[in-house]
Coordinates of C-alpha atoms in Angstrom, one line a residue:
N1 CA 0.0 0.0 0.0
L2 CA 1.9 3.0 -1.3
R3 CA -0.4 5.3 0.7
D4 CA 0.5 3.8 4.1
T5 CA 2.8 6.6 5.3
I6 CA 3.1 5.1 8.8
S7 CA 4.4 1.8 7.6
L8 CA 6.6 3.5 5.1
R9 CA 8.3 5.6 7.8
R10 CA 9.0 2.4 9.8
I11 CA 10.8 0.6 7.0
V12 CA 12.5 3.4 5.0
N13 CA 15.7 3.0 7.1
F14 CA 15.4 -0.7 7.9
P15 CA 17.8 -2.3 7.4
S16 CA 19.9 0.8 8.0
R17 CA 20.4 2.9 4.8
G18 CA 21.9 5.9 6.5
I19 CA 18.7 7.9 6.3
G20 CA 18.3 10.3 9.3
M21 CA 15.1 11.6 10.9
K22 CA 15.8 15.2 9.7
T23 CA 16.0 13.9 6.1
L24 CA 12.8 12.0 6.5
D25 CA 11.1 15.0 8.1
K26 CA 12.0 17.1 5.0
C27 CA 10.3 14.5 2.8
V28 CA 7.2 14.5 5.0
Q29 CA 7.0 18.3 4.9
K30 CA 7.3 18.3 1.1
A31 CA 4.5 15.7 0.9
D32 CA 2.3 17.9 3.1
I33 CA 3.0 21.1 1.1
D34 CA 2.5 19.6 -2.3
K35 CA -0.4 17.4 -1.0
I36 CA 1.1 14.2 -2.5
E37 CA 2.0 10.8 -1.1
L38 CA 5.3 10.5 0.9
F39 CA 6.3 7.7 -1.4
D40 CA 6.1 9.9 -4.5
V41 CA 8.4 12.4 -2.8
L42 CA 11.2 9.8 -2.4
K43 CA 11.8 9.4 -6.1
N44 CA 12.8 13.1 -6.4
A45 CA 14.9 13.3 -3.3
E46 CA 17.7 15.2 -5.1
K47 CA 15.3 18.1 -5.5
L48 CA 14.9 18.5 -1.7
A49 CA 18.3 19.9 -0.9
I50 CA 19.2 16.4 0.2
R51 CA 22.6 15.5 -1.1
G52 CA 25.0 12.6 -1.3
K53 CA 24.4 9.2 0.2
Q54 CA 21.1 10.0 1.8
S55 CA 19.6 11.2 -1.5
D56 CA 20.9 8.0 -3.2
S57 CA 19.5 5.8 -0.4
L58 CA 16.0 7.4 -0.7
I59 CA 15.9 6.9 -4.4
S60 CA 17.2 3.3 -4.1
F61 CA 14.5 2.6 -1.5
Y62 CA 11.9 4.0 -3.8
E63 CA 13.1 1.9 -6.7
L64 CA 13.1 -1.3 -4.5
I65 CA 9.5 -0.8 -3.3
K66 CA 8.3 0.3 -6.8
K67 CA 9.8 -2.8 -8.3
Y68 CA 8.0 -5.2 -6.0
Y69 CA 4.8 -3.1 -6.2
D70 CA 4.8 -3.7 -9.9
L71 CA 5.5 -7.4 -9.5
R72 CA 2.8 -8.0 -6.8
K73 CA 0.3 -9.5 -9.3
K74 CA 2.9 -11.2 -11.5
L75 CA 4.7 -13.3 -8.8
S76 CA 3.2 -15.8 -6.3
A77 CA 3.1 -14.8 -2.7
N78 CA 6.2 -16.8 -1.7
E79 CA 8.2 -15.8 -4.7
L80 CA 7.5 -12.1 -4.1
T81 CA 8.1 -12.2 -0.4
R82 CA 11.3 -14.3 -0.5
S83 CA 12.8 -12.1 -3.2
L84 CA 11.9 -8.9 -1.5
I85 CA 13.3 -10.0 1.9
E86 CA 16.5 -11.2 0.4
E87 CA 17.1 -8.2 -1.7
A88 CA 16.3 -5.8 1.2
G89 CA 18.8 -7.7 3.4
V90 CA 16.4 -8.5 6.2
L91 CA 17.4 -12.1 6.7
K92 CA 21.1 -11.3 6.3
L93 CA 20.9 -8.7 9.0
F94 CA 19.3 -11.0 11.6
K95 CA 21.3 -14.0 10.7
E96 CA 24.7 -12.2 11.1
S97 CA 23.7 -10.5 14.4
T98 CA 25.0 -11.9 17.7
D99 CA 22.0 -10.5 19.6
P100 CA 19.7 -13.4 20.8
V101 CA 16.7 -11.1 20.1
D102 CA 17.7 -10.8 16.4
R103 CA 18.1 -14.6 16.3
E104 CA 14.5 -14.9 17.4
R105 CA 13.5 -12.4 14.8
F106 CA 15.3 -14.5 12.2
E107 CA 13.3 -17.5 13.3
N108 CA 10.1 -15.5 13.1
V109 CA 10.8 -14.3 9.6
T110 CA 11.7 -17.9 8.6
E111 CA 8.5 -19.2 10.0
L112 CA 6.6 -16.5 8.1
L113 CA 8.2 -17.6 4.9
N114 CA 7.3 -21.2 5.7
S115 CA 3.7 -20.2 6.3
I116 CA 3.5 -18.4 2.9
D117 CA 5.1 -21.5 1.3
E118 CA 2.4 -23.8 2.7
F119 CA -0.3 -21.3 1.7
C120 CA 1.0 -21.3 -1.9
Q121 CA 1.1 -25.1 -2.0
K122 CA -2.7 -25.1 -1.3
R123 CA -3.3 -22.1 -3.6
P124 CA -0.6 -22.1 -6.3
D125 CA -1.8 -19.0 -8.1
S126 CA -2.3 -16.9 -5.0
T127 CA -0.8 -13.5 -4.5
L128 CA 0.6 -11.8 -1.4
S129 CA -2.8 -9.9 -1.1
D130 CA -4.5 -13.3 -1.0
F131 CA -2.3 -14.4 1.9
L132 CA -2.8 -11.2 3.8
E133 CA -6.5 -11.5 3.4
E134 CA -6.3 -15.0 4.9
I135 CA -4.3 -14.0 7.9
S136 CA -6.4 -10.9 8.5
L137 CA -9.0 -13.3 9.9
L138 CA -6.7 -13.6 13.0
S139 CA -7.9 -11.5 15.9
D140 CA -5.9 -9.1 17.9
I141 CA -5.4 -10.6 21.4
D142 CA -6.1 -7.2 22.9
H143 CA -9.8 -7.4 21.8
W144 CA -10.8 -10.9 22.6
N145 CA -14.0 -11.9 24.4
D146 CA -13.2 -14.1 27.4
S147 CA -16.6 -15.9 26.9
D148 CA -15.7 -17.0 23.3
N149 CA -14.9 -20.7 22.9
R150 CA -11.8 -20.3 20.8
V151 CA -8.0 -20.6 20.8
T152 CA -5.9 -17.5 21.2
L153 CA -2.5 -17.5 19.5
M154 CA 0.3 -15.3 20.8
T155 CA 4.0 -15.2 21.5
V156 CA 5.4 -15.9 25.0
H157 CA 6.4 -12.2 25.4
S158 CA 2.8 -11.2 24.6
S159 CA 1.4 -13.6 27.2
K160 CA 3.1 -12.0 30.2
G161 CA 0.5 -11.1 32.8
L162 CA -2.2 -13.3 31.3
E163 CA -3.6 -16.6 32.4
F164 CA -5.7 -19.3 30.7
P165 CA -7.2 -22.6 31.9
V166 CA -5.3 -24.6 29.3
V167 CA -2.1 -23.6 27.5
F168 CA -0.2 -25.2 24.6
V169 CA 3.5 -24.3 24.3
S170 CA 4.8 -25.3 20.8
G171 CA 8.2 -25.4 19.3
L172 CA 10.0 -27.0 22.2
D173 CA 12.9 -28.3 20.1
D174 CA 16.5 -27.8 21.2
G175 CA 17.8 -25.1 19.0
L176 CA 14.4 -23.4 18.7
F177 CA 13.4 -23.1 22.4
P178 CA 16.0 -22.5 23.7
L179 CA 17.4 -20.8 20.6
Y180 CA 20.7 -22.3 19.4
N181 CA 22.6 -19.0 19.6
A182 CA 21.3 -18.4 23.2
M183 CA 23.1 -21.6 24.3
D184 CA 26.5 -20.1 23.7
T185 CA 26.5 -18.3 27.1
K186 CA 25.1 -19.0 30.5
E187 CA 23.3 -15.7 30.5
G188 CA 21.6 -16.4 27.2
L189 CA 20.4 -19.9 28.3
E190 CA 19.1 -18.5 31.6
E191 CA 17.1 -15.9 29.7
E192 CA 15.5 -18.6 27.5
R193 CA 14.8 -20.6 30.7
R194 CA 13.0 -17.6 32.2
L195 CA 11.0 -17.2 29.1
F196 CA 10.0 -20.9 29.3
Y197 CA 8.9 -20.3 32.9
V198 CA 6.7 -17.5 31.7
A199 CA 5.1 -19.8 29.2
L200 CA 4.6 -22.6 31.7
T201 CA 3.0 -20.4 34.3
R202 CA 0.4 -19.0 32.0
A203 CA -1.6 -22.2 32.6
Q204 CA -4.1 -22.2 35.4
E205 CA -5.0 -25.9 35.2
R206 CA -3.1 -27.7 32.4
V207 CA -0.2 -27.1 30.0
F208 CA 0.7 -29.1 26.9
L209 CA 4.4 -29.1 25.9
L210 CA 5.0 -29.9 22.2
Y211 CA 8.0 -30.6 20.0
A212 CA 8.4 -31.8 16.5
T213 CA 10.4 -34.9 15.5
N214 CA 10.3 -33.5 11.9
R215 CA 10.2 -29.7 11.2
R216 CA 10.0 -28.0 7.9
R217 CA 12.6 -25.3 7.5
M218 CA 13.1 -22.4 5.0
G219 CA 13.3 -23.8 1.5
G220 CA 10.9 -26.7 2.2
E221 CA 13.6 -28.9 3.8
N222 CA 12.5 -31.3 6.6
V223 CA 14.9 -31.6 9.6
L224 CA 14.8 -34.0 12.5
G225 CA 14.4 -32.5 16.0
M226 CA 15.2 -33.2 19.6
P227 CA 13.0 -32.3 22.6
S228 CA 14.0 -29.1 24.5
R229 CA 16.2 -29.6 27.5
F230 CA 13.7 -27.6 29.5
I231 CA 11.2 -30.5 29.3
S232 CA 13.7 -32.8 31.0
E233 CA 14.2 -30.3 33.8
I234 CA 10.6 -30.8 34.9
P235 CA 10.1 -33.6 37.6
N236 CA 8.5 -36.7 36.0
D237 CA 5.8 -36.7 38.7
Y238 CA 4.3 -33.6 37.1
L239 CA 4.3 -35.0 33.5
E240 CA 2.0 -37.3 31.6
R241 CA 3.3 -38.4 28.2
I242 CA 1.0 -38.3 25.2
E243 CA 2.2 -39.0 21.7
F244 CA 0.7 -39.3 18.3
Q245 CA 1.8 -39.4 14.7
S246 CA -0.1 -37.7 11.8
A247 CA 0.5 -37.3 8.1
L248 CA 2.8 -34.4 9.1
T249 CA 4.8 -36.7 11.4
R250 CA 4.2 -34.7 14.5
R251 CA 4.7 -35.6 18.1
V252 CA 3.1 -34.1 21.2
M253 CA 5.4 -34.2 24.2
G254 CA 3.7 -34.1 27.6
G255 CA 5.2 -36.8 29.7
S256 CA 8.1 -38.7 31.1
L257 CA 11.2 -38.7 29.0
Q258 CA 12.2 -42.0 30.4
K259 CA 9.5 -43.9 28.5
R260 CA 11.2 -43.6 25.2
T261 CA 10.8 -46.2 22.5
R262 CA 13.9 -47.5 20.9
V263 CA 13.9 -47.1 17.2
A264 CA 16.2 -49.0 14.8
V265 CA 18.2 -46.5 12.7
T266 CA 20.6 -46.9 9.8
R267 CA 24.0 -45.2 10.1
T268 CA 26.0 -44.4 7.0
V269 CA 29.5 -43.0 6.7
T270 CA 29.2 -39.6 5.2
T271 CA 31.6 -37.8 2.9
F272 CA 32.4 -34.1 2.8
D273 CA 29.6 -31.8 1.7
D274 CA 26.9 -34.5 2.3
F275 CA 25.8 -32.9 5.6
K276 CA 23.1 -30.3 5.9
V277 CA 21.6 -28.3 8.8
G278 CA 19.1 -30.5 10.6
D279 CA 20.8 -33.8 10.0
M280 CA 21.0 -36.3 12.9
V281 CA 24.5 -37.6 13.3
D282 CA 26.4 -40.1 15.6
H283 CA 29.8 -39.4 17.2
S284 CA 31.9 -42.1 18.8
I285 CA 32.4 -40.1 22.0
F286 CA 29.5 -37.7 22.2
G287 CA 26.7 -39.9 20.8
V288 CA 23.7 -38.8 18.8
G289 CA 23.3 -35.1 18.0
K290 CA 21.7 -32.7 15.6
I291 CA 23.6 -30.4 13.2
M292 CA 22.6 -26.8 13.9
V293 CA 25.3 -24.8 12.0
L294 CA 27.2 -25.6 8.8
S295 CA 30.1 -23.7 7.3
G296 CA 32.8 -24.3 4.7
T297 CA 33.1 -27.0 2.1
G298 CA 35.3 -30.1 1.4
E299 CA 38.0 -30.7 4.0
N300 CA 37.4 -27.3 5.5
Q301 CA 33.7 -28.1 6.4
R302 CA 32.8 -27.4 10.0
V303 CA 29.6 -28.3 11.8
G304 CA 28.0 -27.1 15.0
V305 CA 26.2 -30.0 16.8
I306 CA 24.0 -30.2 19.8
F307 CA 24.1 -33.6 21.4
K308 CA 21.3 -35.3 23.3
D309 CA 22.9 -34.5 26.7
G310 CA 22.9 -30.8 25.8
T311 CA 26.6 -30.7 24.9
K312 CA 27.4 -28.3 22.1
K313 CA 30.5 -29.0 19.9
K314 CA 32.0 -27.3 16.8
L315 CA 33.7 -30.0 14.8
I316 CA 35.8 -30.3 11.7
V317 CA 34.1 -32.9 9.5
K318 CA 37.5 -34.2 8.3
Y319 CA 38.5 -35.4 11.8
A320 CA 35.1 -35.9 13.5
N321 CA 34.3 -39.2 11.8
L322 CA 30.6 -38.5 12.0
S323 CA 27.9 -40.9 10.7
K324 CA 24.6 -39.6 9.5
I325 CA 21.6 -41.3 11.0
S326 CA 18.8 -42.0 8.5

């Protein structure tokens, strides 16, 4: 929506393009004086006594948005969104950041892209407008009616101060909750643990803790998962295990971790470049783990692995002698 001035002001300098508030205020004043849209002012930034990099950045931003505005009915929702996010540098910004909050934002954007992918699989010819119409049916949690018989979806942060008879906490996979990057420091892990405590204590009567044995990541790739370490920290007396398997190969975790069923697996010796993020691997010393980070190629390939006991290791594939579990 090129007339949405509020949203435009929020994104014009995100990721940072070196556009200051004074520069943006000049553009807003020009739009008010000429009674035109703020977006139309940006393409003529050089006429506003704005010089150098800021002028170039405004024009570049205008061209970026105009490009995808023109493509909005030509590309599917997932093609349009992925291309725009990548070209704008949003994912790159969050992925390269060392801030745990940015890592959470990266996961949020990734899940958004996955949701759009699934939407487009059901409706191949759909546009981004179609997807937005679909999700607009979701209600704002600030305007719910407590008497309504319905499920309220929210983040853990949004749930602070609220209580419900029954709560479902999803995404309790190691590497997702807690986030992989947060496990690098004691402080980061403790912050994730406090967040889990918030989620757990929203329930007045009953709470369901869920993790996925198979999770679809960005690009449509399925990866194997391990239950969050936070589940194992709860005394077994307070847990009841329920599990089921659907067409999506999901598992609900709500009970004792000691009642695991042994599953026969096939281990194969893997050569360089055969590994990918999400692979389950076996190490002669550390046991079974999940690849969370991958870098380099060939003999220089390195992997970051979380093992089932919570140990995190960065290994050189050439020397680690890892076997992929299929």
